PDB file of C-alpha atoms and ligand atoms in Angstrom:
ATOM      1  CA  MET Z   1       4.967   1.341   0.382  1.00  0.00           C
ATOM      2  CA  ILE Z   2       4.398   5.013  -0.185  1.00  0.00           C
ATOM      3  CA  MET Z   3       5.848   5.578  -3.641  1.00  0.00           C
ATOM      4  CA  ASP Z   4       6.885   9.205  -3.259  1.00  0.00           C
ATOM      5  CA  GLY Z   5       9.317  11.397  -5.182  1.00  0.00           C
ATOM      6  CA  ASN Z   6       8.272  10.978  -8.813  1.00  0.00           C
ATOM      7  CA  GLY Z   7       7.816  14.716  -9.327  1.00  0.00           C
ATOM      8  CA  ARG Z   8      11.213  15.591  -7.863  1.00  0.00           C
ATOM      9  CA  TRP Z   9      12.890  12.843  -9.883  1.00  0.00           C
ATOM     10  CA  ALA Z  10      11.537  14.485 -13.037  1.00  0.00           C
ATOM     11  CA  LYS Z  11      12.293  18.024 -11.926  1.00  0.00           C
ATOM     12  CA  ARG Z  12      15.959  17.180 -11.349  1.00  0.00           C
ATOM     13  CA  ARG Z  13      16.124  16.137 -14.984  1.00  0.00           C
ATOM     14  CA  PHE Z  14      14.247  19.216 -16.218  1.00  0.00           C
ATOM     15  CA  LEU Z  15      11.378  16.946 -17.270  1.00  0.00           C
ATOM     16  CA  PRO Z  16       7.653  17.433 -16.618  1.00  0.00           C
ATOM     17  CA  ARG Z  17       6.363  15.815 -13.409  1.00  0.00           C
ATOM     18  CA  VAL Z  18       4.433  13.217 -15.361  1.00  0.00           C
ATOM     19  CA  ALA Z  19       7.711  11.833 -16.769  1.00  0.00           C
ATOM     20  CA  GLY Z  20       8.499  10.870 -13.171  1.00  0.00           C
ATOM     21  CA  HIS Z  21       5.181   9.048 -12.828  1.00  0.00           C
ATOM     22  CA  LYS Z  22       5.937   7.116 -16.002  1.00  0.00           C
ATOM     23  CA  ARG Z  23       9.297   6.025 -14.613  1.00  0.00           C
ATOM     24  CA  GLY Z  24       7.524   5.245 -11.367  1.00  0.00           C
ATOM     25  CA  VAL Z  25       5.594   2.489 -13.125  1.00  0.00           C
ATOM     26  CA  ASP Z  26       8.906   0.882 -14.143  1.00  0.00           C
ATOM     27  CA  ALA Z  27       9.955   0.920 -10.496  1.00  0.00           C
ATOM     28  CA  VAL Z  28       6.658  -0.748  -9.562  1.00  0.00           C
ATOM     29  CA  ARG Z  29       7.388  -3.561 -12.006  1.00  0.00           C
ATOM     30  CA  ASP Z  30      10.850  -4.083 -10.461  1.00  0.00           C
ATOM     31  CA  VAL Z  31       9.548  -4.018  -6.896  1.00  0.00           C
ATOM     32  CA  VAL Z  32       6.791  -6.533  -7.670  1.00  0.00           C
ATOM     33  CA  ARG Z  33       9.334  -8.852  -9.280  1.00  0.00           C
ATOM     34  CA  ALA Z  34      11.734  -8.465  -6.351  1.00  0.00           C
ATOM     35  CA  SER Z  35       8.914  -9.137  -3.874  1.00  0.00           C
ATOM     36  CA  VAL Z  36       8.248 -12.477  -5.532  1.00  0.00           C
ATOM     37  CA  ASP Z  37      11.989 -13.261  -5.431  1.00  0.00           C
ATOM     38  CA  PHE Z  38      12.227 -12.276  -1.750  1.00  0.00           C
ATOM     39  CA  GLY Z  39       9.206 -14.384  -0.820  1.00  0.00           C
ATOM     40  CA  VAL Z  40       7.156 -11.382   0.287  1.00  0.00           C
ATOM     41  CA  GLU Z  41       3.521 -12.484   0.492  1.00  0.00           C
ATOM     42  CA  TYR Z  42       1.772  -9.107   0.649  1.00  0.00           C
ATOM     43  CA  LEU Z  43       2.899  -5.951  -1.112  1.00  0.00           C
ATOM     44  CA  THR Z  44       0.723  -2.857  -0.808  1.00  0.00           C
ATOM     45  CA  LEU Z  45       1.440   0.206  -2.929  1.00  0.00           C
ATOM     46  CA  PHE Z  46      -0.016   3.668  -2.350  1.00  0.00           C
ATOM     47  CA  ALA Z  47      -0.735   4.873  -5.876  1.00  0.00           C
ATOM     48  CA  PHE Z  48      -3.211   7.713  -5.338  1.00  0.00           C
ATOM     49  CA  SER Z  49      -4.390   9.187  -2.051  1.00  0.00           C
ATOM     50  CA  SER Z  50      -7.789  10.687  -1.339  1.00  0.00           C
ATOM     51  CA  GLU Z  51      -5.912  14.000  -1.090  1.00  0.00           C
ATOM     52  CA  ASN Z  52      -4.209  13.693  -4.501  1.00  0.00           C
ATOM     53  CA  TRP Z  53      -7.361  15.085  -6.192  1.00  0.00           C
ATOM     54  CA  ARG Z  54      -5.987  18.458  -5.082  1.00  0.00           C
ATOM     55  CA  ARG Z  55      -3.274  18.234  -7.750  1.00  0.00           C
ATOM     56  CA  PRO Z  56      -3.574  20.028 -11.108  1.00  0.00           C
ATOM     57  CA  PRO Z  57      -6.325  18.362 -13.197  1.00  0.00           C
ATOM     58  CA  ASP Z  58      -3.832  17.481 -15.963  1.00  0.00           C
ATOM     59  CA  GLU Z  59      -1.658  15.544 -13.539  1.00  0.00           C
ATOM     60  CA  VAL Z  60      -4.673  13.759 -12.014  1.00  0.00           C
ATOM     61  CA  SER Z  61      -5.936  12.627 -15.410  1.00  0.00           C
ATOM     62  CA  PHE Z  62      -2.427  11.537 -16.440  1.00  0.00           C
ATOM     63  CA  LEU Z  63      -2.182   9.392 -13.307  1.00  0.00           C
ATOM     64  CA  MET Z  64      -5.581   7.832 -14.031  1.00  0.00           C
ATOM     65  CA  GLN Z  65      -4.566   7.078 -17.633  1.00  0.00           C
ATOM     66  CA  LEU Z  66      -1.328   5.572 -16.389  1.00  0.00           C
ATOM     67  CA  PHE Z  67      -3.312   3.294 -14.090  1.00  0.00           C
ATOM     68  CA  VAL Z  68      -5.554   2.228 -16.991  1.00  0.00           C
ATOM     69  CA  ARG Z  69      -2.552   1.490 -19.201  1.00  0.00           C
ATOM     70  CA  ALA Z  70      -0.743  -0.400 -16.453  1.00  0.00           C
ATOM     71  CA  LEU Z  71      -3.799  -2.597 -15.872  1.00  0.00           C
ATOM     72  CA  GLU Z  72      -4.221  -3.227 -19.590  1.00  0.00           C
ATOM     73  CA  GLN Z  73      -0.573  -4.204 -20.005  1.00  0.00           C
ATOM     74  CA  GLU Z  74       0.272  -5.944 -16.752  1.00  0.00           C
ATOM     75  CA  VAL Z  75      -2.719  -7.947 -15.500  1.00  0.00           C
ATOM     76  CA  THR Z  76      -2.029 -10.957 -17.739  1.00  0.00           C
ATOM     77  CA  LYS Z  77       1.600 -10.953 -16.610  1.00  0.00           C
ATOM     78  CA  LEU Z  78       0.534 -10.739 -12.971  1.00  0.00           C
ATOM     79  CA  HIS Z  79      -1.702 -13.743 -13.511  1.00  0.00           C
ATOM     80  CA  GLU Z  80       1.062 -15.733 -15.236  1.00  0.00           C
ATOM     81  CA  ASN Z  81       3.246 -15.065 -12.215  1.00  0.00           C
ATOM     82  CA  GLU Z  82       0.543 -16.279  -9.804  1.00  0.00           C
ATOM     83  CA  ILE Z  83       0.049 -12.825  -8.335  1.00  0.00           C
ATOM     84  CA  ARG Z  84      -3.319 -11.829  -6.900  1.00  0.00           C
ATOM     85  CA  LEU Z  85      -4.316  -8.220  -7.547  1.00  0.00           C
ATOM     86  CA  ARG Z  86      -6.486  -6.246  -5.120  1.00  0.00           C
ATOM     87  CA  VAL Z  87      -7.373  -2.570  -5.259  1.00  0.00           C
ATOM     88  CA  ILE Z  88      -8.450  -0.715  -2.120  1.00  0.00           C
ATOM     89  CA  GLY Z  89      -9.969   2.741  -1.828  1.00  0.00           C
ATOM     90  CA  ASP Z  90     -13.161   4.542  -2.726  1.00  0.00           C
ATOM     91  CA  LEU Z  91     -13.585   3.603  -6.382  1.00  0.00           C
ATOM     92  CA  SER Z  92     -16.882   5.488  -6.816  1.00  0.00           C
ATOM     93  CA  PRO Z  93     -15.371   8.674  -8.357  1.00  0.00           C
ATOM     94  CA  LEU Z  94     -13.173   6.715 -10.813  1.00  0.00           C
ATOM     95  CA  ASP Z  95     -14.048   6.324 -14.509  1.00  0.00           C
ATOM     96  CA  ALA Z  96     -16.320   3.381 -15.251  1.00  0.00           C
ATOM     97  CA  GLY Z  97     -13.739   1.967 -17.686  1.00  0.00           C
ATOM     98  CA  LEU Z  98     -11.036   2.009 -15.017  1.00  0.00           C
ATOM     99  CA  VAL Z  99     -13.334   0.374 -12.469  1.00  0.00           C
ATOM    100  CA  ARG Z 100     -14.166  -2.346 -14.993  1.00  0.00           C
ATOM    101  CA  LEU Z 101     -10.454  -3.062 -15.566  1.00  0.00           C
ATOM    102  CA  ILE Z 102      -9.896  -3.232 -11.806  1.00  0.00           C
ATOM    103  CA  GLU Z 103     -12.775  -5.662 -11.337  1.00  0.00           C
ATOM    104  CA  GLU Z 104     -11.664  -7.830 -14.253  1.00  0.00           C
ATOM    105  CA  GLY Z 105      -8.087  -7.911 -12.962  1.00  0.00           C
ATOM    106  CA  GLU Z 106      -9.214  -8.826  -9.462  1.00  0.00           C
ATOM    107  CA  ARG Z 107     -11.510 -11.548 -10.766  1.00  0.00           C
ATOM    108  CA  LEU Z 108      -8.894 -13.069 -13.071  1.00  0.00           C
ATOM    109  CA  THR Z 109      -6.228 -13.239 -10.355  1.00  0.00           C
ATOM    110  CA  GLN Z 110      -8.396 -13.975  -7.319  1.00  0.00           C
ATOM    111  CA  SER Z 111      -7.157 -17.522  -6.715  1.00  0.00           C
ATOM    112  CA  ASN Z 112      -3.434 -16.754  -7.008  1.00  0.00           C
ATOM    113  CA  THR Z 113      -1.393 -17.288  -3.865  1.00  0.00           C
ATOM    114  CA  ARG Z 114       2.243 -16.429  -4.545  1.00  0.00           C
ATOM    115  CA  LEU Z 115       1.967 -12.710  -3.825  1.00  0.00           C
ATOM    116  CA  THR Z 116      -0.989 -10.464  -3.052  1.00  0.00           C
ATOM    117  CA  LEU Z 117      -0.374  -7.103  -4.702  1.00  0.00           C
ATOM    118  CA  THR Z 118      -2.675  -4.431  -3.315  1.00  0.00           C
ATOM    119  CA  VAL Z 119      -2.887  -1.068  -5.023  1.00  0.00           C
ATOM    120  CA  ALA Z 120      -4.367   1.742  -2.929  1.00  0.00           C
ATOM    121  CA  ALA Z 121      -6.233   4.111  -5.255  1.00  0.00           C
ATOM    122  CA  ASN Z 122      -8.277   7.006  -3.961  1.00  0.00           C
ATOM    123  CA  TYR Z 123      -7.477   5.509  -0.585  1.00  0.00           C
ATOM    124  CA  GLY Z 124      -7.324   7.286   2.745  1.00  0.00           C
ATOM    125  CA  GLY Z 125      -6.779   5.710   6.140  1.00  0.00           C
ATOM    126  CA  ARG Z 126      -9.493   7.859   7.692  1.00  0.00           C
ATOM    127  CA  TRP Z 127     -11.920   6.939   4.910  1.00  0.00           C
ATOM    128  CA  ASP Z 128     -11.170   3.274   5.600  1.00  0.00           C
ATOM    129  CA  ILE Z 129     -11.846   3.466   9.337  1.00  0.00           C
ATOM    130  CA  LEU Z 130     -15.029   5.465   8.747  1.00  0.00           C
ATOM    131  CA  GLN Z 131     -16.457   3.167   6.084  1.00  0.00           C
ATOM    132  CA  ALA Z 132     -15.823   0.197   8.400  1.00  0.00           C
ATOM    133  CA  MET Z 133     -17.396   2.041  11.340  1.00  0.00           C
ATOM    134  CA  ASN Z 134     -20.475   2.982   9.338  1.00  0.00           C
ATOM    135  CA  ARG Z 135     -20.974  -0.561   8.067  1.00  0.00           C
ATOM    136  CA  LEU Z 136     -20.598  -1.931  11.580  1.00  0.00           C
ATOM    137  CA  ALA Z 137     -23.092   0.579  12.986  1.00  0.00           C
ATOM    138  CA  ARG Z 138     -25.609  -0.272  10.268  1.00  0.00           C
ATOM    139  CA  ALA Z 139     -25.198  -4.030  10.731  1.00  0.00           C
ATOM    140  CA  HIS Z 140     -25.304  -3.969  14.537  1.00  0.00           C
ATOM    141  CA  PRO Z 141     -27.078  -0.846  15.826  1.00  0.00           C
ATOM    142  CA  GLU Z 142     -28.014  -2.793  18.962  1.00  0.00           C
ATOM    143  CA  ARG Z 143     -24.339  -3.018  20.005  1.00  0.00           C
ATOM    144  CA  ALA Z 144     -23.601   0.710  19.628  1.00  0.00           C
ATOM    145  CA  GLY Z 145     -21.219   1.849  22.360  1.00  0.00           C
ATOM    146  CA  ARG Z 146     -19.800  -1.677  22.804  1.00  0.00           C
ATOM    147  CA  TYR Z 147     -17.987  -2.273  19.509  1.00  0.00           C
ATOM    148  CA  THR Z 148     -14.585  -3.936  19.797  1.00  0.00           C
ATOM    149  CA  GLU Z 149     -11.443  -3.991  17.646  1.00  0.00           C
ATOM    150  CA  GLU Z 150     -12.395  -7.525  16.599  1.00  0.00           C
ATOM    151  CA  ASP Z 151     -15.758  -6.190  15.324  1.00  0.00           C
ATOM    152  CA  LEU Z 152     -14.164  -3.415  13.279  1.00  0.00           C
ATOM    153  CA  ALA Z 153     -11.031  -5.060  11.833  1.00  0.00           C
ATOM    154  CA  PRO Z 154     -12.868  -7.481   9.478  1.00  0.00           C
ATOM    155  CA  LEU Z 155     -14.644  -4.523   7.851  1.00  0.00           C
ATOM    156  CA  LEU Z 156     -11.478  -2.621   6.975  1.00  0.00           C
ATOM    157  CA  ALA Z 157     -10.423  -2.558   3.331  1.00  0.00           C
ATOM    158  CA  MET Z 158      -7.448  -4.885   3.870  1.00  0.00           C
ATOM    159  CA  SER Z 159      -9.132  -7.465   6.107  1.00  0.00           C
ATOM    160  CA  TYR Z 160      -7.847 -10.196   3.761  1.00  0.00           C
ATOM    161  CA  ALA Z 161      -4.241  -9.468   4.743  1.00  0.00           C
ATOM    162  CA  PRO Z 162      -2.254  -9.602   7.971  1.00  0.00           C
ATOM    163  CA  GLU Z 163      -1.190  -6.261   9.446  1.00  0.00           C
ATOM    164  CA  PRO Z 164       1.918  -5.002   7.629  1.00  0.00           C
ATOM    165  CA  ASP Z 165       5.342  -5.862   9.042  1.00  0.00           C
ATOM    166  CA  LEU Z 166       7.216  -3.127   7.213  1.00  0.00           C
ATOM    167  CA  PHE Z 167       6.236   0.312   5.935  1.00  0.00           C
ATOM    168  CA  VAL Z 168       8.498   1.959   3.372  1.00  0.00           C
ATOM    169  CA  ARG Z 169       8.274   5.558   2.217  1.00  0.00           C
ATOM    170  CA  THR Z 170      10.605   6.791  -0.494  1.00  0.00           C
ATOM    171  CA  GLY Z 171      11.252  10.425  -1.368  1.00  0.00           C
ATOM    172  CA  GLY Z 172      12.560  11.690   1.982  1.00  0.00           C
ATOM    173  CA  GLU Z 173       9.339  12.828   3.670  1.00  0.00           C
ATOM    174  CA  GLN Z 174       8.746  11.278   7.087  1.00  0.00           C
ATOM    175  CA  ARG Z 175       4.976  11.109   7.294  1.00  0.00           C
ATOM    176  CA  ILE Z 176       2.115   8.667   6.770  1.00  0.00           C
ATOM    177  CA  SER Z 177      -0.002  10.940   4.513  1.00  0.00           C
ATOM    178  CA  ASN Z 178      -3.270   9.185   5.483  1.00  0.00           C
ATOM    179  CA  PHE Z 179      -2.118   5.727   4.353  1.00  0.00           C
ATOM    180  CA  LEU Z 180      -3.119   2.644   6.364  1.00  0.00           C
ATOM    181  CA  LEU Z 181      -3.700   4.315   9.742  1.00  0.00           C
ATOM    182  CA  TRP Z 182      -5.323   1.500  11.697  1.00  0.00           C
ATOM    183  CA  GLN Z 183      -3.187  -1.244  10.200  1.00  0.00           C
ATOM    184  CA  LEU Z 184       0.153   0.515  10.799  1.00  0.00           C
ATOM    185  CA  ALA Z 185      -0.264   0.548  14.590  1.00  0.00           C
ATOM    186  CA  TYR Z 186       2.698  -1.819  15.146  1.00  0.00           C
ATOM    187  CA  THR Z 187       4.364  -1.734  11.748  1.00  0.00           C
ATOM    188  CA  GLU Z 188       8.092  -1.004  11.522  1.00  0.00           C
ATOM    189  CA  LEU Z 189       8.606   2.294   9.709  1.00  0.00           C
ATOM    190  CA  TYR Z 190      11.386   2.852   7.184  1.00  0.00           C
ATOM    191  CA  PHE Z 191      12.037   6.128   5.396  1.00  0.00           C
ATOM    192  CA  THR Z 192      14.544   6.605   2.608  1.00  0.00           C
ATOM    193  CA  ASP Z 193      15.655   9.651   0.632  1.00  0.00           C
ATOM    194  CA  THR Z 194      15.757   7.550  -2.532  1.00  0.00           C
ATOM    195  CA  LEU Z 195      13.160   8.853  -4.977  1.00  0.00           C
ATOM    196  CA  TRP Z 196      10.582   6.278  -6.071  1.00  0.00           C
ATOM    197  CA  PRO Z 197      11.804   5.913  -9.687  1.00  0.00           C
ATOM    198  CA  ASP Z 198      15.286   5.119  -8.287  1.00  0.00           C
ATOM    199  CA  PHE Z 199      13.983   2.558  -5.757  1.00  0.00           C
ATOM    200  CA  ASP Z 200      15.600  -0.613  -7.099  1.00  0.00           C
ATOM    201  CA  THR Z 201      16.229  -4.099  -5.732  1.00  0.00           C
ATOM    202  CA  LYS Z 202      19.275  -2.894  -3.807  1.00  0.00           C
ATOM    203  CA  ALA Z 203      17.289  -0.124  -2.119  1.00  0.00           C
ATOM    204  CA  TYR Z 204      14.493  -2.593  -1.338  1.00  0.00           C
ATOM    205  CA  LEU Z 205      17.001  -5.001   0.232  1.00  0.00           C
ATOM    206  CA  ALA Z 206      18.341  -2.171   2.398  1.00  0.00           C
ATOM    207  CA  ALA Z 207      14.809  -1.656   3.750  1.00  0.00           C
ATOM    208  CA  ILE Z 208      14.452  -5.349   4.525  1.00  0.00           C
ATOM    209  CA  GLN Z 209      17.885  -5.419   6.199  1.00  0.00           C
ATOM    210  CA  SER Z 210      16.810  -2.537   8.419  1.00  0.00           C
ATOM    211  CA  PHE Z 211      13.603  -4.378   9.282  1.00  0.00           C
ATOM    212  CA  ARG Z 212      15.535  -7.487  10.267  1.00  0.00           C
ATOM    213  CA  GLN Z 213      17.418  -5.503  12.900  1.00  0.00           C
ATOM    214  CA  ARG Z 214      14.288  -4.259  14.644  1.00  0.00           C
ATOM    215  CA  GLU Z 215      13.073  -5.746  17.895  1.00  0.00           C
ATOM    216  CA  ARG Z 216       9.288  -5.930  17.872  1.00  0.00           C
ATOM    217  CA  ARG Z 217       8.248  -5.651  21.484  1.00  0.00           C
ATOM    218  CA  TYR Z 218       4.498  -4.986  21.200  1.00  0.00           C
ATOM    219  CA  GLY Z 219       4.551  -3.192  24.543  1.00  0.00           C
ATOM    220  CA  ARG Z 220       6.656  -5.768  26.377  1.00  0.00           C
ATOM    221  CA  THR Z 221      10.256  -5.489  27.564  1.00  0.00           C
ATOM    222  CA  SER Z 222      13.290  -6.851  25.788  1.00  0.00           C
ATOM    223  CA  GLU Z 223      13.897  -9.273  28.646  1.00  0.00           C
ATOM    224  CA  GLN Z 224      10.413 -10.724  28.318  1.00  0.00           C
ATOM    225  CA  LEU Z 225      10.942 -11.389  24.635  1.00  0.00           C
ATOM    226  CA  VAL Z 226      14.151 -13.308  25.312  1.00  0.00           C
ATOM    227  CA  ALA Z 227      12.594 -15.268  28.173  1.00  0.00           C
ATOM    228  CA  ASP Z 228       9.289 -16.179  26.551  1.00  0.00           C
ATOM    229  CA  ASP Z 229      10.105 -15.997  22.847  1.00  0.00           C
ATOM    230  CA  VAL Z 230       6.800 -14.206  22.370  1.00  0.00           C
ATOM    231  CA  ALA Z 231       7.921 -11.819  19.633  1.00  0.00           C
ATOM    232  CA  ALA Z 232       5.440 -13.345  17.217  1.00  0.00           C
ATOM    233  CA  VAL Z 233       2.380 -12.842  19.422  1.00  0.00           C
ATOM    234  CA  PRO Z 234       0.019 -10.417  17.626  1.00  0.00           C
ATOM    235  CA  VAL Z 235      -0.869  -7.051  19.052  1.00  0.00           C
ATOM    236  CA  GLY Z 236      -3.562  -6.886  21.691  1.00  0.00           C
ATOM    237  CA  ARG Z 237      -3.808 -10.585  22.311  1.00  0.00           C
ATOM    238  CA  GLY Z 238      -2.244 -11.180  25.666  1.00  0.00           C
TER     239      GLY Z 238
HETATM  240  C1  IPE R 301       4.333  10.199  -5.751  1.00  0.00           C
HETATM  241  O1  IPE R 301       5.241  11.116  -6.273  1.00  0.00           O
HETATM  242  C2  IPE R 301       3.276   9.796  -6.744  1.00  0.00           C
HETATM  243  C3  IPE R 301       1.915  10.181  -6.373  1.00  0.00           C
HETATM  244  C4  IPE R 301       1.558  10.854  -5.329  1.00  0.00           C
HETATM  245  C5  IPE R 301       0.883   9.794  -7.304  1.00  0.00           C
HETATM  246  P1  IPE R 301       4.955  12.672  -6.187  1.00  0.00           P
HETATM  247  O2  IPE R 301       4.212  13.090  -7.415  1.00  0.00           O
HETATM  248  O3  IPE R 301       4.297  13.020  -4.923  1.00  0.00           O
HETATM  249  O4  IPE R 301       6.430  13.229  -6.245  1.00  0.00           O
HETATM  250  P2  IPE R 301       6.978  14.490  -5.453  1.00  0.00           P
HETATM  251  O5  IPE R 301       6.700  14.247  -4.006  1.00  0.00           O
HETATM  252  O6  IPE R 301       6.286  15.690  -5.978  1.00  0.00           O
HETATM  253  O7  IPE R 301       8.439  14.470  -5.768  1.00  0.00           O
HETATM  254  C1  IPE R 302       1.493  10.228  -0.746  1.00  0.00           C
HETATM  255  O1  IPE R 302       2.340  11.064  -1.475  1.00  0.00           O
HETATM  256  C2  IPE R 302       0.510   9.537  -1.638  1.00  0.00           C
HETATM  257  C3  IPE R 302       1.066   8.656  -2.649  1.00  0.00           C
HETATM  258  C4  IPE R 302       2.326   8.326  -2.830  1.00  0.00           C
HETATM  259  C5  IPE R 302       0.107   8.076  -3.527  1.00  0.00           C
HETATM  260  P1  IPE R 302       2.100  12.631  -1.561  1.00  0.00           P
HETATM  261  O2  IPE R 302       3.274  13.183  -2.255  1.00  0.00           O
HETATM  262  O3  IPE R 302       0.774  12.921  -2.124  1.00  0.00           O
HETATM  263  O4  IPE R 302       2.106  13.033  -0.012  1.00  0.00           O
HETATM  264  P2  IPE R 302       2.227  14.464   0.668  1.00  0.00           P
HETATM  265  O5  IPE R 302       1.192  15.342   0.060  1.00  0.00           O
HETATM  266  O6  IPE R 302       3.601  14.971   0.385  1.00  0.00           O
HETATM  267  O7  IPE R 302       2.016  14.204   2.120  1.00  0.00           O
HETATM  268 MG1   MG R 303       4.992  13.594  -3.119  1.00  0.00          MG
END
């Protein structure tokens, strides 16, 4: 999910942008809870993109503080609810204290299986593909020029998760903004004008209803799907 529209939510109420980010955290709590109720196994939230450093320094530091506070207040609750926390992105420019909280939260919740909640922080889809490519090239220089998708995929930041079924972007913009580029190849895309702080259980259900009406053909024809019942065959495998 691309959680977009916090700033506009605040602006409509004549509040500072950061008030929208604060309310955005409440929406995160609701969406995590609803995901557990719906039986969603993987929920991935775009919290801060590699491009968001371009925002005013005050807003950037507010977002970082909000992340710190959310980790401090929520990790125990995540653990109690059997939720596994993962954070993806380039953590090297983040404050040491924040990185420590992330690592502690991941360690505490690592064996939980009910829901995997991934937070993308200082994440960029291009960064992800490049870091995987560079690691692959270093590990196997002898195979340069012959790398396959199966070589690269395990080195991507979300290799622990299946490729996403559904992408949701709130806030009305219809773009990917450098989110999971590789992984979204065959994901169903859903865009809603609802601003992130207003994205409640009802809005979430509407996204899932839309997803349920999609026919996932993976390059085949409709007729083939009916005949062979192959809709569940993963991309690129036959
Ligand atoms: C998304 O809301 C939150 C982050 C990018 C951190 P925005 O802050 O982008 O809200 P708008 O798009 O300005 O309304
Ligand atoms: C995308 O939202 C990133 C996050 C929600 C974290 P932005 O609001 O930063 O995206 P653009 O700049 O409008 O594409
Ligand atoms: Mg935005």
